[in-house]
CSV table of C-alpha atoms in Angstrom, one decimal:
chain,number,residue,atom,x,y,z
A,23,MET,CA,-7.6,-3.2,14.3
A,24,CYS,CA,-4.3,-3.2,12.4
A,25,LYS,CA,-1.3,-5.3,13.4
A,26,ALA,CA,0.7,-3.8,16.2
A,27,THR,CA,3.6,-6.2,16.2
A,28,GLN,CA,7.2,-5.0,15.5
A,29,VAL,CA,9.9,-6.6,13.4
A,30,PRO,CA,12.6,-7.7,15.8
A,31,HIS,CA,15.8,-5.7,15.5
A,32,LEU,CA,19.1,-7.5,14.9
A,33,ALA,CA,21.0,-5.0,17.0
A,34,THR,CA,22.0,-6.3,20.4
A,35,GLY,CA,23.8,-4.9,23.5
A,36,LYS,CA,24.9,-1.3,23.4
A,37,HIS,CA,23.4,-0.8,19.9
A,38,ARG,CA,19.9,-1.8,21.1
A,39,TRP,CA,20.3,0.4,24.2
A,40,LEU,CA,21.4,3.4,21.9
A,41,GLU,CA,18.4,2.8,19.7
A,42,ARG,CA,16.0,2.9,22.6
A,43,SER,CA,17.7,6.0,24.0
A,44,VAL,CA,17.4,7.9,20.7
A,45,LYS,CA,13.8,6.9,20.5
A,46,HIS,CA,13.0,8.2,24.0
A,47,VAL,CA,14.9,11.5,23.3
A,48,LEU,CA,13.0,12.1,20.1
A,49,GLU,CA,9.7,11.3,21.8
A,50,ALA,CA,10.4,13.7,24.6
A,51,LEU,CA,11.3,16.5,22.1
A,52,SER,CA,8.3,15.8,19.9
A,53,PRO,CA,5.6,13.6,21.4
A,54,MET,CA,3.7,11.4,19.1
A,55,ARG,CA,0.3,12.8,18.1
A,56,CYS,CA,-2.6,11.5,16.1
A,57,VAL,CA,-2.2,12.6,12.5
A,58,ALA,CA,-5.9,13.3,12.2
A,59,CYS,CA,-6.8,15.2,15.4
A,60,GLU,CA,-3.5,16.0,17.0
A,61,GLN,CA,-4.3,14.3,20.3
A,62,PRO,CA,-1.1,13.1,21.9
A,63,GLY,CA,-0.4,9.4,22.6
A,64,SER,CA,-0.5,7.5,19.3
A,65,LEU,CA,-0.1,8.0,15.5
A,66,LEU,CA,-3.8,7.3,15.0
A,67,CYS,CA,-6.1,7.5,18.1
A,68,ASN,CA,-8.9,5.1,18.6
A,69,ALA,CA,-11.6,7.7,17.9
A,70,CYS,CA,-10.0,8.6,14.5
A,71,CYS,CA,-9.4,5.0,13.7
A,72,SER,CA,-13.1,4.3,14.1
A,73,LYS,CA,-13.8,7.0,11.5
A,74,LEU,CA,-12.0,5.0,8.7
A,75,ILE,CA,-14.5,3.6,6.3
A,76,PRO,CA,-13.6,0.0,5.5
A,77,ILE,CA,-14.6,-1.5,2.2
A,78,GLU,CA,-16.2,-4.9,2.6
A,79,SER,CA,-14.8,-7.3,-0.1
A,80,ALA,CA,-18.1,-9.1,-0.4
A,81,GLY,CA,-19.9,-6.0,-1.7
A,82,ALA,CA,-17.0,-4.3,-3.5
A,83,CYS,CA,-16.2,-4.6,-7.2
A,84,PRO,CA,-13.7,-7.5,-7.5
A,85,TYR,CA,-12.0,-5.9,-10.5
A,86,CYS,CA,-11.3,-2.3,-9.3
A,87,GLY,CA,-12.1,-2.4,-5.6
A,88,ALA,CA,-14.9,0.2,-5.8
A,89,PRO,CA,-17.3,0.1,-2.8
A,90,ALA,CA,-20.7,-1.4,-3.5
A,91,GLY,CA,-19.6,-2.4,-7.0
A,92,ALA,CA,-20.1,-6.1,-6.8
A,93,LEU,CA,-23.4,-6.2,-8.7
A,94,LEU,CA,-23.0,-3.2,-11.0
A,95,CYS,CA,-19.8,-1.2,-11.0
A,96,THR,CA,-20.0,2.3,-12.4
A,97,GLU,CA,-16.2,2.7,-12.4
A,98,CYS,CA,-14.8,-0.3,-14.4
A,99,ARG,CA,-18.2,-1.5,-15.7
A,100,GLY,CA,-17.3,-5.0,-14.4
A,101,VAL,CA,-14.4,-5.5,-16.7
A,102,ALA,CA,-11.2,-6.9,-15.3
A,103,GLY,CA,-8.0,-5.1,-15.9
A,104,VAL,CA,-4.5,-6.7,-16.0
A,105,CYS,CA,-4.9,-7.4,-12.3
A,106,GLU,CA,-7.2,-10.3,-12.0
A,107,ARG,CA,-8.6,-9.0,-8.8
A,108,VAL,CA,-8.2,-5.7,-6.9
A,109,LEU,CA,-8.9,-5.3,-3.2
A,110,ALA,CA,-9.0,-2.0,-1.3
A,111,ALA,CA,-9.0,-1.7,2.5
A,112,VAL,CA,-10.7,1.7,3.1
A,113,THR,CA,-12.2,4.6,1.2
A,114,PHE,CA,-9.9,7.6,0.5
A,115,GLU,CA,-11.5,10.3,2.5
A,116,GLY,CA,-11.2,12.0,5.9
A,117,VAL,CA,-8.9,10.2,8.2
A,118,ALA,CA,-7.6,7.8,5.5
A,119,ALA,CA,-6.6,10.7,3.2
A,120,ARG,CA,-5.0,12.5,6.2
A,121,LEU,CA,-3.0,9.4,7.1
A,122,VAL,CA,-1.6,9.0,3.6
A,123,LYS,CA,-0.6,12.6,3.4
A,124,ALA,CA,1.1,12.6,6.7
A,125,TYR,CA,3.0,9.5,5.7
A,126,LYS,CA,4.1,10.5,2.2
A,127,ASP,CA,4.5,14.2,2.6
A,128,GLU,CA,5.0,15.0,6.2
A,129,GLY,CA,7.7,12.5,7.3
A,130,GLU,CA,5.5,10.3,9.5
A,131,ARG,CA,7.3,7.1,8.7
A,132,PRO,CA,5.9,5.0,11.5
A,133,ALA,CA,2.6,5.2,9.6
A,134,ALA,CA,4.0,2.5,7.2
A,135,GLU,CA,3.4,-0.2,9.8
A,136,LEU,CA,-0.1,1.2,10.5
A,137,ILE,CA,-1.1,1.3,6.8
A,138,ALA,CA,0.3,-2.2,6.2
A,139,GLY,CA,-1.7,-3.5,9.1
A,140,PHE,CA,-5.0,-2.2,7.6
A,141,MET,CA,-4.1,-3.7,4.2
A,142,TYR,CA,-3.2,-7.1,5.6
A,143,ASP,CA,-6.4,-7.1,7.7
A,144,ALA,CA,-8.3,-6.5,4.5
A,145,LEU,CA,-6.6,-9.5,2.9
A,146,GLU,CA,-7.4,-11.8,5.8
A,147,GLN,CA,-11.0,-10.7,5.8
A,148,ALA,CA,-11.4,-11.2,2.1
A,149,ALA,CA,-9.9,-14.7,2.3
A,150,ALA,CA,-12.1,-15.6,5.3
A,151,HIS,CA,-15.3,-14.5,3.6
A,152,LYS,CA,-14.4,-16.3,0.4
A,153,SER,CA,-16.0,-13.5,-1.5
A,154,HIS,CA,-15.2,-13.4,-5.2
A,155,ALA,CA,-12.9,-16.4,-4.7
A,156,TRP,CA,-10.4,-14.1,-3.0
A,157,ASN,CA,-9.2,-17.1,-0.9
A,158,GLN,CA,-8.2,-18.9,-4.1
A,159,TYR,CA,-6.4,-15.9,-5.6
A,160,LEU,CA,-4.5,-15.1,-2.4
A,161,ALA,CA,-3.5,-18.7,-1.7
A,162,ARG,CA,-1.5,-18.9,-4.9
A,163,CYS,CA,0.4,-15.7,-4.5
A,164,ASN,CA,4.0,-16.4,-3.7
A,165,ALA,CA,5.6,-13.0,-4.1
A,166,LEU,CA,4.8,-9.4,-3.2
A,167,SER,CA,5.7,-6.4,-5.4
A,168,PHE,CA,4.9,-2.7,-5.0
A,169,VAL,CA,4.4,0.3,-7.1
A,170,PRO,CA,7.6,2.3,-6.5
A,171,ALA,CA,8.2,6.0,-6.1
A,172,THR,CA,9.8,7.9,-9.0
A,173,ARG,CA,13.4,9.1,-8.5
A,174,VAL,CA,12.1,12.6,-8.0
A,175,ALA,CA,9.7,11.6,-5.3
A,176,TYR,CA,12.3,9.4,-3.6
A,177,ALA,CA,14.7,12.3,-3.6
A,178,ARG,CA,12.1,14.6,-2.1
A,179,ARG,CA,10.9,12.3,0.6
A,180,GLY,CA,14.2,10.5,1.3
A,181,PHE,CA,12.5,7.0,1.2
A,182,ASP,CA,10.2,4.9,-0.9
A,183,HIS,CA,6.9,4.9,0.9
A,184,MET,CA,5.6,1.7,-0.7
A,185,GLU,CA,8.8,-0.3,0.0
A,186,ALA,CA,8.4,0.3,3.7
A,187,ILE,CA,4.7,-0.8,3.6
A,188,ALA,CA,5.6,-3.9,1.5
A,189,THR,CA,8.2,-4.9,4.0
A,190,TRP,CA,5.7,-4.9,6.8
A,191,ILE,CA,3.1,-6.9,4.7
A,192,CYS,CA,5.8,-9.5,3.9
A,193,HIS,CA,6.5,-9.7,7.6
A,194,TYR,CA,2.8,-10.4,8.3
A,195,SER,CA,2.2,-12.8,5.4
A,196,ASN,CA,5.6,-14.5,4.9
A,197,LEU,CA,5.4,-13.6,1.2
A,198,GLU,CA,8.7,-13.1,-0.6
A,199,LEU,CA,9.4,-9.4,-1.4
A,200,ALA,CA,10.0,-8.9,-5.1
A,201,ASP,CA,11.5,-5.4,-5.2
A,202,THR,CA,11.7,-5.4,-9.0
A,203,LEU,CA,9.7,-2.5,-10.5
A,204,ILE,CA,11.2,0.8,-11.5
A,205,LYS,CA,8.9,3.7,-12.3
A,206,LEU,CA,10.0,5.8,-15.3
A,207,SER,CA,7.2,8.4,-15.0
A,208,ARG,CA,8.3,11.9,-14.2
A,209,GLY,CA,5.0,13.4,-13.1
A,210,ASP,CA,2.9,13.2,-10.0
A,211,GLN,CA,-0.3,11.3,-10.6
A,212,ARG,CA,-2.1,13.4,-8.0
A,213,MET,CA,-1.7,16.4,-10.3
A,214,ARG,CA,-3.5,14.7,-13.3
A,215,ASN,CA,-7.2,14.3,-14.0
A,216,ARG,CA,-8.9,11.1,-14.9
A,217,ALA,CA,-8.3,11.4,-18.7
A,218,GLU,CA,-4.6,12.2,-18.2
A,219,ARG,CA,-4.1,9.3,-15.9
A,220,LEU,CA,-5.7,6.9,-18.4
A,221,ALA,CA,-3.8,8.3,-21.4
A,222,PRO,CA,-1.3,5.8,-23.0
A,223,GLY,CA,2.3,6.3,-22.0
A,224,THR,CA,1.5,8.4,-19.0
A,225,GLN,CA,3.1,6.0,-16.6
A,226,ASN,CA,5.7,3.5,-17.6
A,227,PHE,CA,7.6,0.9,-15.6
A,228,LYS,CA,10.4,-1.6,-16.2
A,229,VAL,CA,11.2,-4.8,-14.4
A,230,GLU,CA,14.7,-5.1,-12.9
A,231,HIS,CA,14.7,-8.7,-11.7
A,232,SER,CA,13.2,-12.0,-12.9
A,233,VAL,CA,9.5,-12.6,-12.0
A,234,GLU,CA,9.2,-15.6,-14.3
A,235,ASN,CA,6.2,-17.8,-13.4
A,236,GLN,CA,5.5,-15.9,-10.1
A,237,HIS,CA,2.0,-15.2,-8.9
A,238,ILE,CA,2.3,-11.7,-7.6
A,239,LEU,CA,0.4,-9.6,-5.0
A,240,LEU,CA,1.0,-6.0,-6.3
A,241,ILE,CA,0.4,-3.2,-3.8
A,242,ASP,CA,0.0,0.6,-3.9
A,243,ASP,CA,-1.3,3.2,-1.4
A,244,VAL,CA,-4.2,4.8,-3.3
A,245,LEU,CA,-6.2,3.8,-6.3
A,246,THR,CA,-8.2,6.3,-8.3
A,247,THR,CA,-8.6,5.1,-11.9
A,248,GLY,CA,-6.5,1.9,-11.6
A,249,ALA,CA,-4.2,3.1,-14.4
A,250,THR,CA,-1.0,3.0,-12.4
A,251,LEU,CA,-1.7,-0.4,-10.8
A,252,ASN,CA,-2.7,-2.0,-14.1
A,253,ARG,CA,0.3,-0.6,-16.0
A,254,ALA,CA,2.6,-1.9,-13.4
A,255,ALA,CA,0.8,-5.3,-13.5
A,256,GLN,CA,1.2,-5.3,-17.3
A,257,CYS,CA,4.9,-4.8,-17.0
A,258,LEU,CA,5.1,-7.7,-14.6
A,259,ILE,CA,3.1,-9.9,-16.9
A,260,ASP,CA,5.2,-8.9,-19.9
A,261,ALA,CA,8.3,-9.9,-17.8
A,262,GLY,CA,6.9,-13.4,-17.3
A,263,ALA,CA,4.8,-13.2,-14.2
A,264,ALA,CA,2.0,-15.9,-14.2
A,265,SER,CA,-0.6,-13.6,-12.6
A,266,VAL,CA,-1.1,-10.4,-10.7
A,267,VAL,CA,-3.6,-9.5,-8.0
A,268,GLY,CA,-3.8,-5.9,-6.7
A,269,LEU,CA,-4.1,-4.6,-3.1
A,270,VAL,CA,-4.3,-0.9,-2.1
A,271,PHE,CA,-4.8,0.9,1.1
A,272,ALA,CA,-7.4,3.4,0.0
A,273,ARG,CA,-9.9,3.6,-2.9
A,274,VAL,CA,-10.8,7.1,-4.2
A,275,TRP,CA,-14.6,7.2,-4.2
């Protein structure tokens, strides 16, 4: 199960009381429902949570996160990208796809904590199993960065979906948040096919703050071809990062 802890709020006294009151009013007006089956009570009910398909790190491709790709990966052919390792928590289908859509496009912001919990659980399991030396790669990470939204996407949603997830993972792991990448791409990757995603210059980034000598855990929500993650990683390496390891919530498969 994912982490269910909450980051303590700094507000005290009447501010905390006001925050609780607003939360209760909103819940009364629009009770929380499962994003997958619409049952009231929680953002993702136990039945739907059990339908998520986890990707076991021991059997997955260590270079692109593809399920069952440890021995022979038909996606990346066993060739590492800029990210030295890539780990995915679940496959992008059914409940996982619905959860991502609800979070990114339907304003279900509490899903950030839920998604971050699944991603952090995947990290812990990979490190515990010592598969593909994940424990060694994760042990040296000292900062966490994320693939940011474009300005257009930020304006449409009103928030950066990966920044919120990154904040939760930092809370769980005590990694330092390196909010440094800026996405220059104008298009939505979801509207591009595989060839278009992999084409040079499709997606460009720049680094705003120093990442010199840092070992970075780079996160994103969904991985299809790995083009976005690796281009962002290349930008971090070019800016002086010592290494980059990738983590995504869902792997298209």
